CSV table of C-alpha atoms in Angstrom, one decimal:
chain,number,residue,atom,x,y,z
E,1,MET,CA,-8.7,-10.0,-29.5
E,2,SER,CA,-9.0,-13.4,-28.3
E,3,VAL,CA,-12.6,-13.9,-26.6
E,4,PRO,CA,-12.4,-16.1,-23.4
E,5,ARG,CA,-14.7,-19.6,-23.2
E,6,LEU,CA,-17.1,-20.3,-21.4
E,7,GLY,CA,-16.6,-22.2,-18.3
E,8,ALA,CA,-14.0,-21.9,-15.7
E,9,PRO,CA,-10.9,-19.8,-17.0
E,10,SER,CA,-7.2,-21.6,-17.7
E,11,SER,CA,-5.4,-18.2,-17.0
E,12,PRO,CA,-5.8,-15.7,-14.3
E,13,ASP,CA,-6.0,-12.7,-17.2
E,14,GLU,CA,-8.5,-14.8,-19.3
E,15,ALA,CA,-12.3,-13.7,-17.2
E,16,SER,CA,-9.9,-10.6,-16.7
E,17,PRO,CA,-13.3,-7.2,-16.6
E,18,ALA,CA,-11.5,-5.7,-20.0
E,19,ARG,CA,-12.1,-8.4,-21.4
E,20,VAL,CA,-14.5,-10.2,-20.4
E,21,ILE,CA,-16.5,-6.0,-21.3
E,22,ALA,CA,-14.9,-5.9,-24.2
E,23,ALA,CA,-15.8,-9.6,-25.5
E,24,VAL,CA,-19.7,-8.4,-24.5
E,25,LEU,CA,-19.6,-5.4,-26.6
E,26,GLU,CA,-18.6,-6.5,-29.6
E,27,GLY,CA,-21.1,-9.3,-29.2
E,28,CYS,CA,-19.1,-12.4,-28.9
E,29,LEU,CA,-20.8,-12.7,-25.6
E,30,ASP,CA,-23.7,-13.2,-23.2
E,31,VAL,CA,-24.4,-10.4,-20.5
E,32,ALA,CA,-25.7,-14.2,-18.5
E,33,ALA,CA,-22.3,-15.8,-19.5
E,34,ALA,CA,-19.9,-13.0,-18.8
E,35,ALA,CA,-22.2,-12.6,-15.0
E,36,SER,CA,-20.8,-16.0,-14.4
E,37,LEU,CA,-17.9,-15.9,-15.9
E,38,LEU,CA,-16.9,-12.2,-13.8
E,39,LYS,CA,-18.2,-14.4,-11.2
E,40,LYS,CA,-20.7,-11.2,-10.3
E,41,SER,CA,-24.8,-9.9,-11.2
E,42,VAL,CA,-25.9,-9.6,-14.1
E,43,ARG,CA,-27.6,-6.2,-12.5
E,44,GLN,CA,-23.0,-5.4,-11.8
E,45,VAL,CA,-22.1,-6.4,-15.4
E,46,TYR,CA,-25.1,-3.9,-17.1
E,47,ARG,CA,-24.0,-1.4,-14.8
E,48,MET,CA,-20.4,-2.1,-16.0
E,49,LEU,CA,-21.1,-1.8,-19.3
E,50,ALA,CA,-22.6,1.8,-18.8
E,51,ALA,CA,-19.3,2.7,-17.0
E,52,ALA,CA,-16.9,0.9,-20.5
E,53,ARG,CA,-20.2,2.5,-23.0
E,54,SER,CA,-19.8,6.5,-21.2
E,55,ASP,CA,-15.4,6.5,-22.5
E,56,LYS,CA,-14.5,7.5,-18.8
E,57,GLY,CA,-11.5,5.5,-19.4
E,58,ARG,CA,-10.4,4.5,-16.5
E,59,THR,CA,-14.0,2.2,-15.9
E,60,PHE,CA,-11.9,-0.8,-14.3
E,61,GLU,CA,-9.2,0.2,-11.9
E,62,HIS,CA,-10.0,1.6,-8.8
E,63,GLY,CA,-10.9,4.5,-7.6
E,64,ASN,CA,-8.1,5.6,-5.2
E,65,ILE,CA,-5.1,5.7,-7.6
E,66,GLY,CA,-2.8,8.1,-7.6
E,67,ARG,CA,-3.6,9.8,-4.5
E,68,GLU,CA,-2.1,10.6,-1.8
E,69,PRO,CA,-3.1,8.3,2.5
E,70,PRO,CA,-4.4,10.5,4.4
E,71,ASN,CA,-2.8,9.1,7.0
E,72,LYS,CA,0.7,9.4,5.5
E,73,ILE,CA,3.1,11.0,7.3
E,74,PRO,CA,4.4,13.5,5.5
E,75,ARG,CA,8.3,14.2,4.3
E,76,GLN,CA,9.1,16.9,6.7
E,77,THR,CA,8.2,15.6,9.7
E,78,TRP,CA,10.2,12.0,8.7
E,79,ASP,CA,13.6,14.0,7.6
E,80,GLU,CA,13.2,16.4,11.0
E,81,ILE,CA,13.0,12.1,13.0
E,82,ILE,CA,16.1,10.9,10.7
E,83,ARG,CA,17.4,15.0,12.4
E,84,LEU,CA,16.3,13.6,15.8
E,85,ALA,CA,18.4,10.4,15.7
E,86,ARG,CA,21.3,10.7,14.3
E,87,GLU,CA,22.0,14.2,16.2
E,88,THR,CA,20.3,14.6,19.8
E,89,TYR,CA,18.8,11.5,20.0
E,90,SER,CA,21.6,9.0,18.3
E,91,ASP,CA,23.1,7.1,21.8
E,92,LEU,CA,18.8,5.8,21.5
E,93,ASN,CA,17.6,2.3,20.5
E,94,ASP,CA,14.3,2.6,18.6
E,95,ALA,CA,12.3,1.7,21.2
E,96,GLN,CA,13.8,4.4,23.1
E,97,LEU,CA,13.7,7.0,20.5
E,98,TYR,CA,9.4,5.6,20.0
E,99,ASP,CA,9.4,6.6,23.1
E,100,VAL,CA,10.5,10.3,22.9
E,101,LEU,CA,9.3,11.5,20.1
E,102,LYS,CA,5.5,10.1,21.7
E,103,ARG,CA,5.9,12.4,24.5
E,104,HIS,CA,7.1,15.3,21.9
E,105,HIS,CA,3.8,14.6,20.3
E,106,TYR,CA,5.6,12.5,17.0
E,107,LYS,CA,3.1,10.6,15.9
E,108,VAL,CA,4.1,7.7,14.0
E,109,GLY,CA,4.5,3.7,14.7
E,110,ARG,CA,7.2,2.0,15.7
E,111,GLU,CA,7.9,-0.4,13.1
E,112,SER,CA,7.8,2.3,10.4
E,113,LEU,CA,10.1,4.4,12.4
E,114,ARG,CA,12.1,1.8,12.2
E,115,LYS,CA,12.0,0.7,8.1
E,116,GLN,CA,12.9,4.7,8.0
E,117,LEU,CA,15.4,4.9,10.0
E,118,ARG,CA,17.1,1.1,8.3
E,119,ALA,CA,16.5,3.2,5.0
E,120,ALA,CA,18.8,6.6,5.9
E,121,GLY,CA,21.2,4.7,6.7
E,122,ILE,CA,20.9,4.4,10.9
E,123,PRO,CA,21.8,1.4,11.6
E,124,THR,CA,19.7,-0.7,14.8
E,125,LYS,CA,21.8,0.1,18.0
E,126,ARG,CA,22.2,-3.6,19.8
E,127,PRO,CA,23.7,-3.5,23.2
E,128,GLN,CA,26.7,-5.2,23.3
E,129,SER,CA,27.2,-8.6,23.8
E,130,ARG,CA,30.2,-9.3,26.5
E,131,LYS,CA,32.5,-12.3,25.9
E,132,PHE,CA,33.1,-15.2,28.2
E,133,ARG,CA,36.9,-16.6,28.8
């Protein structure tokens, strides 16, 4: 494993927290230098060292990895909306469908609705342009 140099990193991954903390644990780098490389305080580096020593495995990953967002609309609801868009409200454009869904107490965003409709293969309903002679 290469040890990060002191000073400004030449590449974005050179001063990655995992590599710098590993260098501190190996004794190749002191805590003050690690703090300056990571742009964190010495106290934060000691906290990172404690987490790395406790062998949590996912020390430097974000805590929400693998979790569903609390405001995510369930797949079953999207399937029902797509069915309505194909069958009952097939003549409505996206904005009109959004208004109808809002009246029926479906809480979806306009852009989310548009993305789901396009992903399901439902094209946009654009008015036909008049042809002038």
